[in-house]
CSV table of C-alpha atoms and ligand atoms in Angstrom, one decimal:
chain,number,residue,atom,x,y,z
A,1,UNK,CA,-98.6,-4.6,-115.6
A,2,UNK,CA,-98.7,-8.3,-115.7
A,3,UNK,CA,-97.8,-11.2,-118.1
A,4,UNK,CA,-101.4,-12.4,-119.7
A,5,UNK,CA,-100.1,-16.4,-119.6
A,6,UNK,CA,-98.3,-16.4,-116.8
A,7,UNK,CA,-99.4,-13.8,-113.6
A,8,UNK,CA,-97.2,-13.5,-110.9
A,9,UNK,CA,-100.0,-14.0,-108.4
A,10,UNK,CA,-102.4,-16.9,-107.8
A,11,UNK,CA,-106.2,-16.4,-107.6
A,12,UNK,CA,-107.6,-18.7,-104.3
A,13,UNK,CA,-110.6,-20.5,-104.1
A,14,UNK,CA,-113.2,-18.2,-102.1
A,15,UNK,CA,-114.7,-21.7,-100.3
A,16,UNK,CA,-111.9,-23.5,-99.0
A,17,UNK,CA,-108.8,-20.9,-99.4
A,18,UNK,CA,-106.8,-23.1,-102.3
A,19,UNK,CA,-104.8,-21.8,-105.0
A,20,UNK,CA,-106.9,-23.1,-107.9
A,21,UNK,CA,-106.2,-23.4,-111.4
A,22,UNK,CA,-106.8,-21.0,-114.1
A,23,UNK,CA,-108.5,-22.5,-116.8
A,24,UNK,CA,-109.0,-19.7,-119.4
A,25,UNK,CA,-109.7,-16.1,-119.5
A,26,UNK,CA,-112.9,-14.4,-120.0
A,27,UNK,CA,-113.0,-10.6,-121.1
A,28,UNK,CA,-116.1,-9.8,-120.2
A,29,UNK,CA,-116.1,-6.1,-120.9
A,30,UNK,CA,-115.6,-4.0,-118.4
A,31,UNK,CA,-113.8,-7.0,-116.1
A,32,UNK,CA,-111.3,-9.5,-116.8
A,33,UNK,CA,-111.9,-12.5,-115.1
A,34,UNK,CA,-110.3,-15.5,-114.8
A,35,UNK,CA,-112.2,-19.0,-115.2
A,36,UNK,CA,-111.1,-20.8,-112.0
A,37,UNK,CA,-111.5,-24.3,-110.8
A,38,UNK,CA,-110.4,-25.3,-107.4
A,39,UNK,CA,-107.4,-27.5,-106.4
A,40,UNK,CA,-108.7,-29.0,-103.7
A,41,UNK,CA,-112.2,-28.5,-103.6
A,42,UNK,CA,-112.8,-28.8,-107.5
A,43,UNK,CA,-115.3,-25.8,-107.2
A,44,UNK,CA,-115.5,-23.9,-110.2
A,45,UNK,CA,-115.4,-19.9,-110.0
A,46,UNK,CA,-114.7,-17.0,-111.7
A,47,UNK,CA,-112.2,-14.3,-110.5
A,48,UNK,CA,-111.1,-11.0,-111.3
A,49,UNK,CA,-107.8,-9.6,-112.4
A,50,UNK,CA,-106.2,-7.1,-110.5
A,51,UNK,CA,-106.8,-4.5,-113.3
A,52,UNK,CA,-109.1,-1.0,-112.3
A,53,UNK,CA,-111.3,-1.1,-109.9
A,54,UNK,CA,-110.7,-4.9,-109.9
A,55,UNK,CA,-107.6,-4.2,-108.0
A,56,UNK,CA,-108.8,-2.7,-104.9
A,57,UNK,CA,-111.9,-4.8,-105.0
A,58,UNK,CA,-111.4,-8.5,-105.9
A,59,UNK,CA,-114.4,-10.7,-106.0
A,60,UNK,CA,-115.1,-14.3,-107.3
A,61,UNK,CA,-118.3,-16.0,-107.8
A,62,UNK,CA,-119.9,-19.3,-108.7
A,63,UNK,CA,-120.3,-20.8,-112.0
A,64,UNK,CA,-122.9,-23.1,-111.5
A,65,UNK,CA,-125.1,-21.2,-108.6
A,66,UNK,CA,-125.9,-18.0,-107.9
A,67,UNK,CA,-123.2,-17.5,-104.9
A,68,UNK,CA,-120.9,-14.3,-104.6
A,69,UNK,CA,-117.7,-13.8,-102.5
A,70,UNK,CA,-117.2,-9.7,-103.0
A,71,UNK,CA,-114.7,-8.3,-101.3
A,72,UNK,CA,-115.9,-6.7,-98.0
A,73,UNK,CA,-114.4,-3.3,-99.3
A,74,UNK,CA,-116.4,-3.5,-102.7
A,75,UNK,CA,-119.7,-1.4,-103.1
A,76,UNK,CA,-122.4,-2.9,-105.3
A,77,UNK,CA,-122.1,-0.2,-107.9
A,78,UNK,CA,-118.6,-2.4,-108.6
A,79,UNK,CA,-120.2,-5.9,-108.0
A,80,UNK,CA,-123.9,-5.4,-108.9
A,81,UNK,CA,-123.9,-5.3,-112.8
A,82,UNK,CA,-121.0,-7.8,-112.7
A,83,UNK,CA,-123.4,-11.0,-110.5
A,84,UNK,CA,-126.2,-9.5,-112.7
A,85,UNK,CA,-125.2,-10.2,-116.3
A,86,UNK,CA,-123.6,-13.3,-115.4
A,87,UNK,CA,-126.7,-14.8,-113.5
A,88,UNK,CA,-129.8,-12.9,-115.8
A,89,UNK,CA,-127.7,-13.4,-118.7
A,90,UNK,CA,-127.4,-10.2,-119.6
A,91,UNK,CA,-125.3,-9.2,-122.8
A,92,UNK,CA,-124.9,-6.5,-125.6
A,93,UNK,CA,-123.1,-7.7,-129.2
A,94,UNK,CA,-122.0,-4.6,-130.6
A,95,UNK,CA,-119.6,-3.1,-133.8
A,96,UNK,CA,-115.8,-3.4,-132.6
A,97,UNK,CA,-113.7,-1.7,-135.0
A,98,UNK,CA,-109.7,-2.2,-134.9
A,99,UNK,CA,-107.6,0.7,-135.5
A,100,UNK,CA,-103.7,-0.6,-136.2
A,101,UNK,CA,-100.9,2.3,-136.1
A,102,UNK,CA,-97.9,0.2,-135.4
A,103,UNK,CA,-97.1,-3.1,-135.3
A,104,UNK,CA,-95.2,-5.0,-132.3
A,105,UNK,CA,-94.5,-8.4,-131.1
A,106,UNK,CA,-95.1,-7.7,-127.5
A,107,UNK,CA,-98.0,-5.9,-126.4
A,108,UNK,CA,-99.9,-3.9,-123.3
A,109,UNK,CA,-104.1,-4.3,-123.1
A,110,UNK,CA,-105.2,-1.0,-121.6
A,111,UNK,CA,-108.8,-2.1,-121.1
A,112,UNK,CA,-110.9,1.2,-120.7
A,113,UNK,CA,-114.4,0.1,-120.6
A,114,UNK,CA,-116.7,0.9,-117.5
A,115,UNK,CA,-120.1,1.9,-117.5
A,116,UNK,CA,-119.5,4.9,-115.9
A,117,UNK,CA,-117.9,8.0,-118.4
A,118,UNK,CA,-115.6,9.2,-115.4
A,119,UNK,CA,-114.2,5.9,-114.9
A,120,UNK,CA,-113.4,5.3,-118.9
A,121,UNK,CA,-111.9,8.4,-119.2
A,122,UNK,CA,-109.2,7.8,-115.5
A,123,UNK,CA,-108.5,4.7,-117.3
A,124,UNK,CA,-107.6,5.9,-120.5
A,125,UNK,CA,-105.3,8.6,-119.0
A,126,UNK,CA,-102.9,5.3,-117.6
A,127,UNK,CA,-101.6,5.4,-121.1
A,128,UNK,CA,-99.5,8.3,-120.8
A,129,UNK,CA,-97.4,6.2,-118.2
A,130,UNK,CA,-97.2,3.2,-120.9
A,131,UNK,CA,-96.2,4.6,-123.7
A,132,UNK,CA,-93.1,6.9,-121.7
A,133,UNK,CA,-92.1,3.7,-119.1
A,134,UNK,CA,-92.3,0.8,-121.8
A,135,UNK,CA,-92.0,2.3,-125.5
A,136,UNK,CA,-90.7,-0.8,-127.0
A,137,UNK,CA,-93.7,-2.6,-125.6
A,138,UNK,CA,-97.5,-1.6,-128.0
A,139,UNK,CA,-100.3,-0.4,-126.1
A,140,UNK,CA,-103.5,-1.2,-127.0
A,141,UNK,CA,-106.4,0.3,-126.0
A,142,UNK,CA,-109.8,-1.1,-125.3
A,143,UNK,CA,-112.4,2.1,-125.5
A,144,UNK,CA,-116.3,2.9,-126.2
A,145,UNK,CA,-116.2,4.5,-129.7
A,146,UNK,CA,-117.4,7.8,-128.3
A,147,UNK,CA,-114.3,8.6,-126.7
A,148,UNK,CA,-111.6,8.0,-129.6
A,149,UNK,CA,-111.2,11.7,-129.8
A,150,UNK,CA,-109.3,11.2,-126.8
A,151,UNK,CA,-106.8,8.8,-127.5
A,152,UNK,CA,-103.3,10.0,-127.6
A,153,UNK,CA,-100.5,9.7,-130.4
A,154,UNK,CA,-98.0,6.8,-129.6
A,155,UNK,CA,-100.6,4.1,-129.1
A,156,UNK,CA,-100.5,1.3,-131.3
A,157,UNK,CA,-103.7,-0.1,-131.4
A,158,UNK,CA,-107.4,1.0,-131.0
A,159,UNK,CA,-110.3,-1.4,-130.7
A,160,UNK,CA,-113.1,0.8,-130.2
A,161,UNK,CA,-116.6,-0.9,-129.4
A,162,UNK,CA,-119.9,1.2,-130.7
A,163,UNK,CA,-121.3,0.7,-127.4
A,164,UNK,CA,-123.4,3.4,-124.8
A,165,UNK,CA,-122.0,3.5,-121.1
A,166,UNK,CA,-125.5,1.7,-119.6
A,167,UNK,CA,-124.7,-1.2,-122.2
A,168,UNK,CA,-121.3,-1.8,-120.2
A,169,UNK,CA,-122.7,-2.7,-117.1
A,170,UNK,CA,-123.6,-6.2,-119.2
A,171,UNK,CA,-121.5,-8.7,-120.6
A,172,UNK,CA,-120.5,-7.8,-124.3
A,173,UNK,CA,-121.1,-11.0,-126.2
A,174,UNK,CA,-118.4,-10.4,-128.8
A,175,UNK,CA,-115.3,-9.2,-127.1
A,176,UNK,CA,-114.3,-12.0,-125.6
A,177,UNK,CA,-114.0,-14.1,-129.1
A,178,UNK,CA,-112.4,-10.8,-130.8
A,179,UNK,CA,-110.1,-9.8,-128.4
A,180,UNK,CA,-108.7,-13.6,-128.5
A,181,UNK,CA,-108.8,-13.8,-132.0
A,182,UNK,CA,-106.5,-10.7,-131.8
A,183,UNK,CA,-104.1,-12.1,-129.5
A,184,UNK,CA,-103.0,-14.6,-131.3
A,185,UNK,CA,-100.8,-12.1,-133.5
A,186,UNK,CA,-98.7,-11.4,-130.2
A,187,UNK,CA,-95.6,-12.9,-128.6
A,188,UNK,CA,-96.2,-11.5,-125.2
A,189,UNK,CA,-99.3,-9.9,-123.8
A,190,UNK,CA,-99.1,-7.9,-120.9
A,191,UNK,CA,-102.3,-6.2,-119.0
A,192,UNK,CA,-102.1,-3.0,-117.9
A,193,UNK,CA,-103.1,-2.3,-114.1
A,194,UNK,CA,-105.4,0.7,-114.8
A,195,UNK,CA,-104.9,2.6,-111.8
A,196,UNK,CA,-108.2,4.1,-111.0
A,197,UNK,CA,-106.4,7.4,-110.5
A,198,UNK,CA,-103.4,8.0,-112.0
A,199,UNK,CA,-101.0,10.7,-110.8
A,200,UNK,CA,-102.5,14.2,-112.2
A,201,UNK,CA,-98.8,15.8,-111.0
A,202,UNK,CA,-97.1,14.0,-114.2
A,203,UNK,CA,-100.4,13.7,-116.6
A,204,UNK,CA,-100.1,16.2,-119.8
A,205,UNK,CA,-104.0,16.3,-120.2
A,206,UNK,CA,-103.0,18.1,-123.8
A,207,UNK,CA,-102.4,14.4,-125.0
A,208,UNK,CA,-105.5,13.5,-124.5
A,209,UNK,CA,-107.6,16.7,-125.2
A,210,UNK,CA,-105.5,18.4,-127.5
A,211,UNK,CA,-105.4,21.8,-126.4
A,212,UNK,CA,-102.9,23.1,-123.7
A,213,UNK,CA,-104.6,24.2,-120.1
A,214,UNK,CA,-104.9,27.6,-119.0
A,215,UNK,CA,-101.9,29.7,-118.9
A,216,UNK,CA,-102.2,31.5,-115.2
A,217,UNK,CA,-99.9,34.2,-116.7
A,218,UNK,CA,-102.8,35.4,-119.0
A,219,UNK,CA,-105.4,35.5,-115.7
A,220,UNK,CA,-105.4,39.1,-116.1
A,221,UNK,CA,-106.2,39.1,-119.1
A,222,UNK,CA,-110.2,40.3,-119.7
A,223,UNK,CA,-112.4,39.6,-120.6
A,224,UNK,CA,-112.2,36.7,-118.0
A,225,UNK,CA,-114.5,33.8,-119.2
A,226,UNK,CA,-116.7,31.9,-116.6
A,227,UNK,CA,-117.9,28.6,-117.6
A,228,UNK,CA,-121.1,26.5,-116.0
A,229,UNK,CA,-120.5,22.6,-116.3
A,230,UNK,CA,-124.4,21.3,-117.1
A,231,UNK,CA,-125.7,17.8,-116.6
A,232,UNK,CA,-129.5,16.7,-116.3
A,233,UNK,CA,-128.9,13.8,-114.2
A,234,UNK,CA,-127.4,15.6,-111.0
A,235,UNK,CA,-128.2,19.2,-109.8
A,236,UNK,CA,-127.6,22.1,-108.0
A,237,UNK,CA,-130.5,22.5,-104.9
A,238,UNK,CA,-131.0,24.2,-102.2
A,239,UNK,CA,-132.3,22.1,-98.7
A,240,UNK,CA,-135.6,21.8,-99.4
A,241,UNK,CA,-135.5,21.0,-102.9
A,242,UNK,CA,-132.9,18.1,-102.2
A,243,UNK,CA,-135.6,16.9,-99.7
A,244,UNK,CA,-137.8,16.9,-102.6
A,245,UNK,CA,-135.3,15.4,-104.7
A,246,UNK,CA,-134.6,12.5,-102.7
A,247,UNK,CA,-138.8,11.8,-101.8
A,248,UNK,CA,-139.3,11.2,-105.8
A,249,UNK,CA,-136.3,9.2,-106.3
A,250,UNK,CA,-137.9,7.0,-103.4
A,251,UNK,CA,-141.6,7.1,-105.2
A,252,UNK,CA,-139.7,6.0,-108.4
A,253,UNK,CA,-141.0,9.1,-110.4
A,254,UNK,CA,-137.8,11.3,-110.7
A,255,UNK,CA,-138.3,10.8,-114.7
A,256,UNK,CA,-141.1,13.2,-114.3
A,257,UNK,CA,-139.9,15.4,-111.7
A,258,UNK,CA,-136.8,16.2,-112.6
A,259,UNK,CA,-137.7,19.2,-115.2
A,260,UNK,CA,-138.5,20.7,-112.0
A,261,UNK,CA,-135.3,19.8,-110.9
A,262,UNK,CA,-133.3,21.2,-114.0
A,263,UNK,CA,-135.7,24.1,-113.6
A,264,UNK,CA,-134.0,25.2,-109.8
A,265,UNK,CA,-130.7,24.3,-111.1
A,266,UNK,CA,-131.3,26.4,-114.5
A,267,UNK,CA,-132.5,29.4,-111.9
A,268,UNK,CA,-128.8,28.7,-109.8
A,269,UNK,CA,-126.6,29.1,-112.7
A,270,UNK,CA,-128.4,32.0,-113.9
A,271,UNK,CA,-128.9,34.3,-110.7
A,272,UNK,CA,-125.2,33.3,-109.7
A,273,UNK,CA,-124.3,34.6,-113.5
A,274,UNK,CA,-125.8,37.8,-112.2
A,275,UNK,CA,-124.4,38.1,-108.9
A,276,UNK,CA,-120.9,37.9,-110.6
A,277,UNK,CA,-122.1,40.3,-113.9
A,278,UNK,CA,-123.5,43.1,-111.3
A,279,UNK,CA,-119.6,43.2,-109.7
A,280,UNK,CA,-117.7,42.9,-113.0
A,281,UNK,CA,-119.9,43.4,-115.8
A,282,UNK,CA,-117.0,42.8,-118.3
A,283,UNK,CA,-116.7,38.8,-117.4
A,284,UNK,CA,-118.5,36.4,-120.6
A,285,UNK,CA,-120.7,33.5,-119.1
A,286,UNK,CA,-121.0,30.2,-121.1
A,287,UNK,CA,-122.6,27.1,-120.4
A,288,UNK,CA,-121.7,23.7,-121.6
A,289,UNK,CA,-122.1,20.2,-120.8
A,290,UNK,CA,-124.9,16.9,-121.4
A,291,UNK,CA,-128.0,18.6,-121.8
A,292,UNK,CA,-130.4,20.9,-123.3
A,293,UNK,CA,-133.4,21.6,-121.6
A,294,UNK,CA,-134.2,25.1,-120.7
A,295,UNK,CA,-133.1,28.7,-122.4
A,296,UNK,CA,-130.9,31.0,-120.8
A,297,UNK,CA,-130.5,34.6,-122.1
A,298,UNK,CA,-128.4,35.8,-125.0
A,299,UNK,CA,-125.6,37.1,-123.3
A,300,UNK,CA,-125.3,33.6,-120.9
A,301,UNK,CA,-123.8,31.7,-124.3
A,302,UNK,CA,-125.1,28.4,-124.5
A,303,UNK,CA,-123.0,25.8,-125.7
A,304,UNK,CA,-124.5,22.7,-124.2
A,305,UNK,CA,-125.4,19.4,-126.4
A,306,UNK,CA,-127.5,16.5,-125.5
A,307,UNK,CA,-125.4,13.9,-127.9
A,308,UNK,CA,-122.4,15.4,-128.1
A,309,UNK,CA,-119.8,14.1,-130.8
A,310,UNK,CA,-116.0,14.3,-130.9
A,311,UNK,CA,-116.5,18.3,-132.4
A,312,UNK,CA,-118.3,19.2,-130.2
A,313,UNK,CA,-116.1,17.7,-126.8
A,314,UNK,CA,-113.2,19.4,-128.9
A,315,UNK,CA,-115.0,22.9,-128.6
A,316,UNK,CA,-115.8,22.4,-125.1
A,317,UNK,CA,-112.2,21.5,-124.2
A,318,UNK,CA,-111.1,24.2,-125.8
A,319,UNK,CA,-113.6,26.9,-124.1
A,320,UNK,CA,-112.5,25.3,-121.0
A,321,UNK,CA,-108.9,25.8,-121.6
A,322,UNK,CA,-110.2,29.5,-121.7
A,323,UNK,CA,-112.1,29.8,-118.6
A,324,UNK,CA,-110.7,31.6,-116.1
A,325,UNK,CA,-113.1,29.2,-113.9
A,326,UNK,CA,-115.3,26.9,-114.7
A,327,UNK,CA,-118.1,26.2,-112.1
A,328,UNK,CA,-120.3,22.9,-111.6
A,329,UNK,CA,-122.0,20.3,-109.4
A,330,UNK,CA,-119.4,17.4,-108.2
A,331,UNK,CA,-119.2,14.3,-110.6
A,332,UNK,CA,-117.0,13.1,-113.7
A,333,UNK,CA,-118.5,15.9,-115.6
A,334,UNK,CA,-115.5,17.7,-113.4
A,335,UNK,CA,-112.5,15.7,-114.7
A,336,UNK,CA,-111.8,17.6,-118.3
A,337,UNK,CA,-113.1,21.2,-117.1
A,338,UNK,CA,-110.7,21.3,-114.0
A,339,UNK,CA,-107.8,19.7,-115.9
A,340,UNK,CA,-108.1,22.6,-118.5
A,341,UNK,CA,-109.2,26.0,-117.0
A,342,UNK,CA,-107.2,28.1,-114.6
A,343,UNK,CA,-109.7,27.7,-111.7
A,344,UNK,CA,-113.2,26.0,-110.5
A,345,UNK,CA,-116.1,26.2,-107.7
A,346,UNK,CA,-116.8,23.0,-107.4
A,347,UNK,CA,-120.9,22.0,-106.0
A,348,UNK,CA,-120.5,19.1,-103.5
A,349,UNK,CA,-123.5,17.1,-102.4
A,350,UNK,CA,-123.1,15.9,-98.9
A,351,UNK,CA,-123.6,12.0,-99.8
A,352,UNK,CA,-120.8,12.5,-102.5
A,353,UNK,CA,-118.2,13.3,-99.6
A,354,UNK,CA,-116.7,10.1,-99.9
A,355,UNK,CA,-115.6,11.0,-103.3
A,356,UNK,CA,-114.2,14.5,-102.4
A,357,UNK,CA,-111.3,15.4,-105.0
A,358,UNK,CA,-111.8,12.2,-106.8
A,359,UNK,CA,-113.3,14.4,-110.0
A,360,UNK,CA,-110.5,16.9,-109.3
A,361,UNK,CA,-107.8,16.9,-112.2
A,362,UNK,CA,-105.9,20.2,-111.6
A,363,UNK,CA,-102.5,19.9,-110.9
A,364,UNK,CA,-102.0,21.6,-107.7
A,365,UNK,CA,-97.8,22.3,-108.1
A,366,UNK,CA,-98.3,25.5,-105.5
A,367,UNK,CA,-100.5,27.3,-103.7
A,368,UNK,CA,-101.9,29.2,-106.1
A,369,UNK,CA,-104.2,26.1,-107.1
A,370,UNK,CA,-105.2,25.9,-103.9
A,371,UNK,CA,-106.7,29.7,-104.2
A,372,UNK,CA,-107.7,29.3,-107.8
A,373,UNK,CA,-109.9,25.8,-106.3
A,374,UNK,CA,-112.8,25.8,-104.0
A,375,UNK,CA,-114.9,23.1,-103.5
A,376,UNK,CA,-118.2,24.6,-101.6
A,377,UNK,CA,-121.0,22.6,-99.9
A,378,UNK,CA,-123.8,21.8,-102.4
A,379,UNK,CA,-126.8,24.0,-100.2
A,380,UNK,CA,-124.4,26.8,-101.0
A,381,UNK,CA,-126.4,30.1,-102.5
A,382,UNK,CA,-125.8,31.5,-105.6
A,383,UNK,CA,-124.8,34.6,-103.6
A,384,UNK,CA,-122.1,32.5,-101.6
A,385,UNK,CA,-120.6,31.2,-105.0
A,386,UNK,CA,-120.5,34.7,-106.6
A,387,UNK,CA,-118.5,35.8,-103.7
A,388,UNK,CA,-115.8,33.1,-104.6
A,389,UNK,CA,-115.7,34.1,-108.2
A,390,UNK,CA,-115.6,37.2,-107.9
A,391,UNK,CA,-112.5,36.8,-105.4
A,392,UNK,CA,-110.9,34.9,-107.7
A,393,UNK,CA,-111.1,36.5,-110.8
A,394,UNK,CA,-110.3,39.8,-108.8
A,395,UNK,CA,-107.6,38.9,-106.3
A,396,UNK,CA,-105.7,36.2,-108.3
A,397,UNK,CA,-103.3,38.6,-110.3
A,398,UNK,CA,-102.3,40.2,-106.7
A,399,UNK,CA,-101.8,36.5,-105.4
A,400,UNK,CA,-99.6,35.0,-108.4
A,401,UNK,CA,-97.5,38.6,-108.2
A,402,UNK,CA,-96.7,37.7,-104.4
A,403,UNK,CA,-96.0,33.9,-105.3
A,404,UNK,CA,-94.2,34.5,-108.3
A,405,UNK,CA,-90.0,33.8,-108.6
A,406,UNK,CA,-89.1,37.4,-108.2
A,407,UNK,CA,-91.0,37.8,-104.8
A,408,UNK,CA,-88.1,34.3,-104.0
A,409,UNK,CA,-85.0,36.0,-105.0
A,410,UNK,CA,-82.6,37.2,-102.8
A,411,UNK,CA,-80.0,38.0,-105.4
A,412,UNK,CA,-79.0,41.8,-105.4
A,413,UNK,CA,-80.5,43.7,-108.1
A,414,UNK,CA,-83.5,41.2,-109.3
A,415,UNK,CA,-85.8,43.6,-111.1
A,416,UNK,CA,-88.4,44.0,-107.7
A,417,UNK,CA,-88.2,47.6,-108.0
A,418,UNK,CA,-89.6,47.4,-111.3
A,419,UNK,CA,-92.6,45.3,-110.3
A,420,UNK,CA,-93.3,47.5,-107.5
A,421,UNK,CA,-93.8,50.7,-109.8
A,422,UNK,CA,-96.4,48.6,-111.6
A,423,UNK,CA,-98.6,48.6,-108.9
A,424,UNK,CA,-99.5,52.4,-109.8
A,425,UNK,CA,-100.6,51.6,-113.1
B,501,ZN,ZN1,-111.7,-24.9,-102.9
């Protein structure tokens, strides 16, 4: 984290290299940006903080012209919606409501808004880190409305903005003027870094969503719940239809097409629910996730939503934290079902390689996460994934017997004889 007033680092002028002058700060919504004007060169520029994604990427850009310095590194998901609502003038005024737990003098800004849900919610998990490294410091915590559910106890302020995820890629109008108006109570403010991916070795997810992951000692348990992760906007599809996939998102009609779309995925989940049912017809199947098109039989329990609200994320967490795997297409949809159920099969599109694991939240302490995770190719067949669950759910209990503590004893006497006579019952 950094001091608000006084950074440790300088912000240069992108035209002639100079350290220029902060003149005010601007929070824009999902950025931070410092209002620059040049030393040397007197041109006038804004900047970003290193905070999220800001970090990795910095950019600056003009505020009289249309003229961008991005860095090199930066794709224009990042950089795009930032040149845009500043140039078109695009901006959203919205509700912000202040939620105040505990009062302190000094204070962390854990800004969490981003227009994209995976991004909020790796933001939002930074606060774990605050609130044990600095509990004498406040943490406040900037957050779209529709993700209070996840806040965790120990935080001493909320200011949640009534806002959708599309609406963050503008400006919000308001913030800027509320969040200063806020300020002012404070004797230090501090800004969070916001690591885009903080360490998932020392996050306790049960902070956030309330209920405790899986407990591999129960994987034997039956009746051994499988769980589908749904989304509309990103599917399951075999070669050809991804052809086909790709040709109407080139034509610009993928708003029609993609029932079809949902259709082929619908017809995945389903004959993969078989596959696995034929083997071991005493495993349940849900489904859950953004979505509701399409019916699936009785005994596939259906559990998706297409607004969900903080009950209904609760009950998905919590069949998650039940699932003895949960099994979807790569994305952010990912991040809560792996962080809560003993295992996953994981969907991965071939042009989402570059962000391999980064939806991953399992804790991998020993190698029984690494045969509990598998991330196939997406062109996989539903035959190929029923394989893996099946090999899972069926050869995990033998695995964790041959990893567990007694199998790493060498002390005389340590009860092995006893686990060996269980393997006739
Ligand atoms: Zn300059």
């Amino acid at each position: 984290m950094f001091l608000l007033d006084s950074p440790s680092f300088p912000f240069f002028c992108p035209v002639c290299n100079s350290v220029a002058a902060v003149e005010d700060t601007l929070w824009q919504g999902t950025h931070l940006l410092a209002d620059c004007i040049c030393k040397t060169c007197r041109f006038e520029f804004y900047h970003t903080y290193p905070t999220g994604h800001g970090l990795h990427f910095p950019l600056a850009f003009a505020k009289n012209q249309p003229q961008t310095f991005p860095s090199p590194h930066a794709g224009s998901w990042f950089y795009q919606p930032l040149f845009d609502a500043y140039y078109q003038q695009k901006s959203n005024t919205v509700p912000v409501e202040k939620k105040v737990r505990r009062n302190f003098d000094k204070v962390i800004i854990l800004n969490c808004l981003d227009y994209l849900y995976g991004h909020v919610l790796l933001r939002l998990l930074n606060a774990q880190a605050h609130l044990e490294a600095t509990p004498e410091i406040g943490l406040i915590v900037i957050l779209p409305k529709s993700m209070a559910w996840l806040l965790p106890d120990g935080i001493a302020e909320a200011w949640l903005l009534d806002i959708g995820f599309v609406q963050l890629k503008d400006r919000v109008e308001n913030l800027d003027a509320f969040v200063k108006n806020e300020l002012v109570r404070f004797e230090k403010v501090y800004i969070s870094y916001t690591f885009t991916h903080p360490d998932w070795n020392k996050i306790d997810i049960a902070r956030f969503a309330k209920v405790k992951p899986f407990d591999l000692e129960h994987f034997s348990e039956k009746p051994q719940p499988i769980t589908f992760i749904w989304r509309e906007d990103r599917f399951w599809l075999g070669v050809v239809d991804e052809f086909l996939w790709k040709a109407a998102f080139k034509l610009k009609v993928l708003r029609h097409a993609k029932f079809y779309f949902i259709f082929r995925q619908r017809q995945k989940f389903l004959r993969t629910a078989q596959l696995i049912q034929k083997k071991m017809p005493e495993v349940q199947f849900f489904i859950a996730g953004l979505g509701k098109t399409g019916q699936f039989p009785a005994w596939l329990h259906d559990r998706r939503s297409e607004n969900p609200d903080a009950e209904t994320e609760t009950a998905w967490c919590e069949l998650y934290t039940k699932s003895h795997l949960v099994i979807g297409i790569h994305g952010s949809n990912m991040i809560l079902p792996t962080a809560l159920a003993a295992g996953f099969i994981e969907l991965l599109p071939r042009y989402r390689l570059d962000n391999f694991a980064d939806d991953i939240a399992s804790a991998f302490h020993d190698r029984r996460h690494f045969f509990l995770s598998r991330v196939l190719d997406m062109f996989s067949s539903p035959k190929l994934v029923a394989l893996h669950a099946c090999q899972i759910l069926g050869g995990f209990t033998f695995l964790n017997l041959n990893f567990s503590e007694k199998y790493k004893t060498y002390q005389p006497d340590s009860g092995l004889s006893e686990v060996y006579r269980k393997f006739y019952d």
